[in-house]
Amino acid sequence: MAKVMNTADAYVDELLDGLILTDPRLTRDGRAVTLKDGGRDGVAIVSGGGSGHFPLFVGYTAPGFIDGCAVGDVFAGPSVASCEATIRAADNGQGVLLLYGNYGGDKMNFDMAAEMVDLDGIRCETVLGTDDIASAGPEDAAKRRGVAGLVLLYKIAGAAADRGDDLDAVAAATRDAAAHTRSIGMATSACIVPGSAGPSFELAKGEMELGMGIHGEPGIWRDTLRSADALADEMIGRLLDDPVPSPTKRVALMLNSLGATPLEELLILYRRAAAKLKEQGIEVVLPAVGHFATSMEMGGLSMSMMYLDDMREALLRAPSDCRYWKV
């Protein structure tokens, strides 16, 4: 697939140039993007990750969400320097919550950056997104990858910080939300990383893979493409079967295009997914359908579900102003 770009080397920096020009609330120092006015007055929320997943990660640098984002190359974690610069720029003296996906390079670099800023009295707490149930079993939940469910955690953390919670309370609310969030994805076609010679993986025509990760990590099974209803049934079934500490009868349900899959097809799946949840006595009180966490032009989608209690629902409904959050 052809890329509308200048050079592969300039891809990330030029997309960030465009982002800053289209959103006057943002400012940029290299690969550190933050809110221009310094963000919220209390606890700061900082995230980061590789490019190629827009609007995840940097697109959620917005009021009510995160205060800053360290940006890496396509499908590569941000540098230690970018992580440190973002933390320092976002900090308001009330501590910083580091909230990002469970990937080795990201963890290593954010941990190093947190150690550096700690020398200057900037306290950080870390919460990892680990929502991808296809990447490890329940007994190894801490090893799971973070995918589109991270967007729901951004909203939880941002709202908790906006209401004035201190760092420990913001981290606790976000960890609790993470413990009640599950995702699963599927792919129908691959993406092409800028500058690469070909697609990131191969799927035969008419094939799909259930559980494939957002970088093409292996999934659960590969077979002939199933019907929308059959696919929704299996995805909802797997999400419901995965244990959470305190399941409830109210959920937020996010259907996310990985890039190429159109919204019409997400809506077809949503109608079936909501019906299957209703059969189990579960109500979708916060539906979300759109492009929330992509993988360039990959064909496919992910389904994320967060079990809601009164507090989590209130935090997800709290005011915010992000272009990419429409529920």
Short mmCIF file of C-alpha atoms in Angstrom, two decimals:
data_model
loop_
_atom_site.label_atom_id
_atom_site.label_comp_id
_atom_site.label_asym_id
_atom_site.label_seq_id
_atom_site.Cartn_x
_atom_site.Cartn_y
_atom_site.Cartn_z
CA MET A 1 0.00 0.00 0.00
CA ALA A 2 1.36 3.41 -0.99
CA LYS A 3 2.24 5.86 1.78
CA VAL A 4 1.38 9.55 1.59
CA MET A 5 4.63 10.84 3.09
CA ASN A 6 7.92 12.49 2.26
CA THR A 7 10.52 10.14 3.77
CA ALA A 8 10.32 7.35 6.30
CA ASP A 9 12.87 9.12 8.52
CA ALA A 10 10.73 12.27 8.67
CA TYR A 11 7.43 10.45 9.16
CA VAL A 12 7.00 10.88 12.93
CA ASP A 13 8.34 14.42 13.26
CA GLU A 14 6.26 15.67 10.35
CA LEU A 15 3.08 14.10 11.68
CA LEU A 16 3.78 15.81 15.01
CA ASP A 17 4.27 19.11 13.19
CA GLY A 18 0.86 18.64 11.63
CA LEU A 19 -0.73 17.70 14.94
CA ILE A 20 0.58 20.82 16.67
CA LEU A 21 -0.63 23.03 13.82
CA THR A 22 -4.14 21.56 13.99
CA ASP A 23 -4.52 21.78 17.78
CA PRO A 24 -3.38 25.10 19.27
CA ARG A 25 -3.69 23.67 22.80
CA LEU A 26 -0.56 21.56 22.26
CA THR A 27 3.13 22.34 22.35
CA ARG A 28 6.11 20.22 21.41
CA ASP A 29 9.70 19.89 22.56
CA GLY A 30 11.20 17.30 20.26
CA ARG A 31 9.26 14.10 20.88
CA ALA A 32 7.63 15.42 24.09
CA VAL A 33 4.10 16.73 23.45
CA THR A 34 2.25 18.50 26.26
CA LEU A 35 -0.67 20.83 26.81
CA LYS A 36 0.51 24.38 26.20
CA ASP A 37 -1.05 25.87 29.34
CA GLY A 38 0.61 23.29 31.58
CA GLY A 39 -2.44 21.05 31.81
CA ARG A 40 -4.40 20.54 35.02
CA ASP A 41 -3.37 22.05 38.35
CA GLY A 42 -3.15 18.80 40.27
CA VAL A 43 -1.70 15.38 39.50
CA ALA A 44 -0.29 15.17 35.98
CA ILE A 45 -0.96 12.20 33.70
CA VAL A 46 1.82 11.22 31.29
CA SER A 47 1.80 8.47 28.69
CA GLY A 48 3.90 7.40 25.76
CA GLY A 49 4.39 4.82 23.08
CA GLY A 50 5.30 4.18 19.51
CA SER A 51 3.79 6.04 16.59
CA GLY A 52 1.54 4.26 14.12
CA HIS A 53 -1.43 3.88 16.48
CA PHE A 54 -3.00 7.33 16.23
CA PRO A 55 -4.94 8.67 18.05
CA LEU A 56 -3.25 6.43 20.63
CA PHE A 57 -1.07 7.66 22.29
CA VAL A 58 -0.39 11.33 21.62
CA GLY A 59 -3.89 12.16 20.38
CA TYR A 60 -5.24 11.92 23.93
CA THR A 61 -3.11 14.83 25.11
CA ALA A 62 -6.20 16.89 25.85
CA PRO A 63 -8.21 18.37 28.73
CA GLY A 64 -9.75 15.59 30.77
CA PHE A 65 -7.28 13.00 29.50
CA ILE A 66 -3.46 13.05 29.64
CA ASP A 67 -1.23 16.10 30.12
CA GLY A 68 1.67 14.87 28.04
CA CYS A 69 2.94 12.10 25.79
CA ALA A 70 6.41 10.86 24.90
CA VAL A 71 6.40 9.82 21.25
CA GLY A 72 8.48 7.01 19.76
CA ASP A 73 9.23 5.96 16.21
CA VAL A 74 6.67 3.83 14.41
CA PHE A 75 6.03 0.71 16.53
CA ALA A 76 8.95 1.64 18.82
CA GLY A 77 8.87 2.99 22.35
CA PRO A 78 9.86 6.56 23.22
CA SER A 79 13.41 7.32 24.29
CA VAL A 80 14.42 7.89 27.89
CA ALA A 81 15.09 11.53 27.04
CA SER A 82 11.56 11.98 25.64
CA CYS A 83 10.01 10.30 28.66
CA GLU A 84 11.99 12.50 31.05
CA ALA A 85 11.23 15.69 29.13
CA THR A 86 7.52 14.92 29.08
CA ILE A 87 7.39 14.20 32.81
CA ARG A 88 9.22 17.42 33.64
CA ALA A 89 7.03 19.51 31.34
CA ALA A 90 3.77 18.06 32.68
CA ASP A 91 4.62 18.09 36.41
CA ASN A 92 2.78 20.65 38.54
CA GLY A 93 4.37 19.72 41.83
CA GLN A 94 1.62 17.24 42.75
CA GLY A 95 3.24 14.13 41.29
CA VAL A 96 2.91 12.36 37.95
CA LEU A 97 1.01 9.21 37.03
CA LEU A 98 2.81 7.29 34.28
CA LEU A 99 0.14 5.41 32.33
CA TYR A 100 1.13 3.36 29.28
CA GLY A 101 0.97 -0.08 27.71
CA ASN A 102 2.77 -3.14 29.03
CA TYR A 103 5.69 -3.32 26.58
CA GLY A 104 9.28 -4.03 27.59
CA GLY A 105 11.01 -1.06 25.98
CA ASP A 106 8.40 1.41 27.21
CA LYS A 107 8.69 0.09 30.78
CA MET A 108 12.48 0.22 30.79
CA ASN A 109 12.67 3.78 29.47
CA PHE A 110 9.90 5.19 31.65
CA ASP A 111 11.40 3.52 34.72
CA MET A 112 14.77 5.13 33.98
CA ALA A 113 13.15 8.51 33.41
CA ALA A 114 11.22 8.22 36.69
CA GLU A 115 14.47 7.55 38.54
CA MET A 116 16.04 10.64 37.00
CA VAL A 117 13.20 13.03 37.90
CA ASP A 118 12.98 11.54 41.39
CA LEU A 119 16.40 13.05 42.06
CA ASP A 120 14.73 16.45 41.66
CA GLY A 121 11.78 15.62 43.87
CA ILE A 122 9.26 14.69 41.17
CA ARG A 123 7.34 11.68 42.42
CA CYS A 124 5.93 9.22 39.88
CA GLU A 125 3.55 6.29 40.15
CA THR A 126 3.09 3.80 37.30
CA VAL A 127 -0.02 2.01 36.06
CA LEU A 128 0.23 -0.31 33.06
CA GLY A 129 -2.47 -1.16 30.55
CA THR A 130 -2.72 -4.98 30.44
CA ASP A 131 -6.12 -5.47 28.82
CA ASP A 132 -5.31 -7.82 25.90
CA ILE A 133 -6.66 -11.21 27.02
CA ALA A 134 -5.21 -12.98 23.96
CA SER A 135 -1.63 -12.22 24.98
CA ALA A 136 -1.60 -14.29 28.21
CA GLY A 137 -3.97 -16.31 30.37
CA PRO A 138 -5.62 -15.07 33.56
CA GLU A 139 -2.88 -16.66 35.66
CA ASP A 140 -0.34 -14.45 33.85
CA ALA A 141 -2.47 -11.33 33.55
CA ALA A 142 0.45 -9.08 34.52
CA LYS A 143 2.22 -10.15 31.31
CA ARG A 144 -0.62 -9.07 29.03
CA ARG A 145 -0.16 -6.35 26.43
CA GLY A 146 -1.94 -3.03 26.67
CA VAL A 147 -4.18 -2.18 23.71
CA ALA A 148 -7.27 -0.01 23.14
CA GLY A 149 -8.48 -0.40 26.73
CA LEU A 150 -5.74 2.08 27.62
CA VAL A 151 -7.98 4.85 26.24
CA LEU A 152 -10.59 4.07 28.89
CA LEU A 153 -7.86 4.23 31.53
CA TYR A 154 -6.77 7.66 30.27
CA LYS A 155 -10.30 8.89 30.84
CA ILE A 156 -10.50 7.37 34.32
CA ALA A 157 -7.14 8.80 35.40
CA GLY A 158 -7.80 12.21 33.90
CA ALA A 159 -11.19 12.55 35.59
CA ALA A 160 -9.79 11.41 38.95
CA ALA A 161 -7.03 14.02 38.70
CA ASP A 162 -9.51 16.70 37.63
CA ARG A 163 -11.66 16.15 40.71
CA GLY A 164 -8.64 16.80 42.90
CA ASP A 165 -7.50 13.32 43.93
CA ASP A 166 -3.89 13.06 45.08
CA LEU A 167 -1.38 10.86 43.27
CA ASP A 168 -2.03 7.75 45.34
CA ALA A 169 -5.79 8.05 44.85
CA VAL A 170 -5.50 8.67 41.09
CA ALA A 171 -3.22 5.64 40.76
CA ALA A 172 -5.58 3.48 42.85
CA ALA A 173 -8.65 4.44 40.79
CA THR A 174 -6.78 3.75 37.56
CA ARG A 175 -5.43 0.39 38.75
CA ASP A 176 -8.92 -0.64 39.81
CA ALA A 177 -10.28 0.35 36.40
CA ALA A 178 -7.48 -1.58 34.69
CA ALA A 179 -8.37 -4.67 36.73
CA HIS A 180 -11.92 -4.44 35.32
CA THR A 181 -10.96 -3.85 31.65
CA ARG A 182 -10.57 -6.57 29.03
CA SER A 183 -9.89 -6.42 25.27
CA ILE A 184 -9.55 -8.80 22.36
CA GLY A 185 -8.74 -8.05 18.74
CA MET A 186 -8.77 -9.62 15.30
CA ALA A 187 -6.99 -8.89 12.04
CA THR A 188 -7.95 -9.34 8.39
CA SER A 189 -4.94 -7.69 6.76
CA ALA A 190 -1.53 -6.29 7.63
CA CYS A 191 -0.10 -2.80 7.74
CA ILE A 192 3.13 -1.56 6.18
CA VAL A 193 5.58 0.31 8.39
CA PRO A 194 7.04 3.38 6.64
CA GLY A 195 10.34 2.48 5.01
CA SER A 196 9.78 -1.28 5.17
CA ALA A 197 9.85 -3.49 2.10
CA GLY A 198 6.54 -5.19 2.73
CA PRO A 199 3.69 -5.86 5.14
CA SER A 200 4.34 -6.60 8.80
CA PHE A 201 2.78 -10.08 8.46
CA GLU A 202 0.92 -12.17 5.89
CA LEU A 203 -2.72 -13.24 5.87
CA ALA A 204 -4.11 -15.11 2.91
CA LYS A 205 -7.14 -13.70 1.13
CA GLY A 206 -10.27 -14.60 3.07
CA GLU A 207 -8.33 -15.39 6.27
CA MET A 208 -8.46 -13.74 9.67
CA GLU A 209 -6.57 -14.13 12.93
CA LEU A 210 -8.28 -13.80 16.30
CA GLY A 211 -6.25 -12.25 19.09
CA MET A 212 -3.50 -10.77 16.94
CA GLY A 213 -1.72 -7.86 18.63
CA ILE A 214 -1.53 -4.31 17.34
CA HIS A 215 2.00 -4.88 16.02
CA GLY A 216 1.16 -8.22 14.44
CA GLU A 217 1.95 -10.35 17.49
CA PRO A 218 0.55 -13.90 17.15
CA GLY A 219 -3.03 -14.46 18.21
CA ILE A 220 -5.17 -17.42 19.28
CA TRP A 221 -6.21 -18.95 15.97
CA ARG A 222 -6.09 -18.29 12.23
CA ASP A 223 -8.85 -19.49 9.94
CA THR A 224 -11.38 -18.49 7.31
CA LEU A 225 -13.04 -15.13 7.98
CA ARG A 226 -16.14 -15.67 10.11
CA SER A 227 -19.45 -13.82 9.82
CA ALA A 228 -19.88 -10.66 11.88
CA ASP A 229 -22.35 -12.37 14.23
CA ALA A 230 -20.14 -15.40 14.79
CA LEU A 231 -17.16 -13.16 15.42
CA ALA A 232 -19.05 -10.96 17.88
CA ASP A 233 -20.32 -14.04 19.71
CA GLU A 234 -16.82 -15.44 20.20
CA MET A 235 -15.24 -12.13 21.17
CA ILE A 236 -17.95 -11.31 23.72
CA GLY A 237 -17.82 -14.88 25.03
CA ARG A 238 -14.08 -14.70 25.60
CA LEU A 239 -14.32 -11.31 27.29
CA LEU A 240 -17.06 -12.52 29.64
CA ASP A 241 -15.17 -15.71 30.47
CA ASP A 242 -12.07 -13.82 31.57
CA PRO A 243 -12.31 -13.20 35.34
CA VAL A 244 -12.33 -9.75 36.92
CA PRO A 245 -12.32 -8.93 40.67
CA SER A 246 -15.88 -7.57 40.87
CA PRO A 247 -17.99 -8.08 37.73
CA THR A 248 -21.07 -5.88 37.43
CA LYS A 249 -24.11 -5.73 35.16
CA ARG A 250 -23.11 -2.40 33.57
CA VAL A 251 -20.25 -2.01 31.10
CA ALA A 252 -18.56 0.39 28.75
CA LEU A 253 -18.12 -1.31 25.37
CA MET A 254 -15.61 0.02 22.84
CA LEU A 255 -15.40 -1.24 19.27
CA ASN A 256 -12.23 0.08 17.69
CA SER A 257 -11.07 -0.03 14.07
CA LEU A 258 -7.42 -0.96 13.66
CA GLY A 259 -7.26 1.38 10.67
CA ALA A 260 -8.80 -0.02 7.49
CA THR A 261 -12.03 -1.53 8.82
CA PRO A 262 -14.87 0.96 8.23
CA LEU A 263 -17.23 2.21 10.92
CA GLU A 264 -20.15 0.52 9.19
CA GLU A 265 -18.66 -2.89 9.95
CA LEU A 266 -18.02 -1.92 13.57
CA LEU A 267 -21.69 -1.00 13.90
CA ILE A 268 -22.73 -4.38 12.49
CA LEU A 269 -20.63 -6.08 15.17
CA TYR A 270 -21.82 -3.74 17.88
CA ARG A 271 -25.50 -4.63 17.38
CA ARG A 272 -24.70 -8.32 17.93
CA ALA A 273 -22.29 -7.70 20.79
CA ALA A 274 -24.82 -5.59 22.68
CA ALA A 275 -27.48 -8.25 22.13
CA LYS A 276 -25.20 -11.00 23.49
CA LEU A 277 -24.47 -8.92 26.59
CA LYS A 278 -28.19 -8.27 27.07
CA GLU A 279 -28.80 -12.04 27.04
CA GLN A 280 -26.49 -12.21 30.07
CA GLY A 281 -28.33 -9.38 31.82
CA ILE A 282 -25.51 -6.90 31.13
CA GLU A 283 -26.32 -3.37 29.98
CA VAL A 284 -24.01 -1.26 27.81
CA VAL A 285 -24.29 2.17 29.39
CA LEU A 286 -21.32 3.73 27.58
CA PRO A 287 -20.98 2.59 23.95
CA ALA A 288 -18.01 3.79 21.88
CA VAL A 289 -17.50 2.99 18.19
CA GLY A 290 -14.67 4.49 16.16
CA HIS A 291 -10.93 4.80 15.59
CA PHE A 292 -9.46 4.94 19.09
CA ALA A 293 -6.23 2.89 18.79
CA THR A 294 -5.17 1.98 15.26
CA SER A 295 -2.31 0.08 13.67
CA MET A 296 -1.79 2.22 10.58
CA GLU A 297 -3.85 0.64 7.77
CA MET A 298 -4.28 -2.78 9.37
CA GLY A 299 -7.61 -4.41 8.65
CA GLY A 300 -9.45 -5.61 11.72
CA LEU A 301 -10.82 -4.39 15.01
CA SER A 302 -10.63 -4.70 18.75
CA MET A 303 -13.36 -4.99 21.35
CA SER A 304 -12.78 -3.58 24.84
CA MET A 305 -15.08 -3.88 27.83
CA MET A 306 -14.86 -2.21 31.23
CA TYR A 307 -17.12 -3.36 34.04
CA LEU A 308 -18.60 -0.27 35.70
CA ASP A 309 -19.50 0.59 39.25
CA ASP A 310 -20.88 4.02 40.17
CA MET A 311 -17.43 5.58 40.52
CA ARG A 312 -15.99 4.26 37.26
CA GLU A 313 -19.12 5.27 35.36
CA ALA A 314 -19.00 8.78 36.84
CA LEU A 315 -15.33 9.15 35.88
CA LEU A 316 -15.97 8.00 32.31
CA ARG A 317 -18.86 10.47 32.04
CA ALA A 318 -16.91 13.41 33.50
CA PRO A 319 -16.38 16.45 31.23
CA SER A 320 -13.44 16.34 28.83
CA ASP A 321 -12.42 17.89 25.55
CA CYS A 322 -10.61 15.41 23.32
CA ARG A 323 -11.24 15.28 19.59
CA TYR A 324 -10.95 11.50 19.51
CA TRP A 325 -13.26 10.62 22.40
CA LYS A 326 -16.84 10.46 21.23
CA VAL A 327 -19.21 8.40 23.41
#
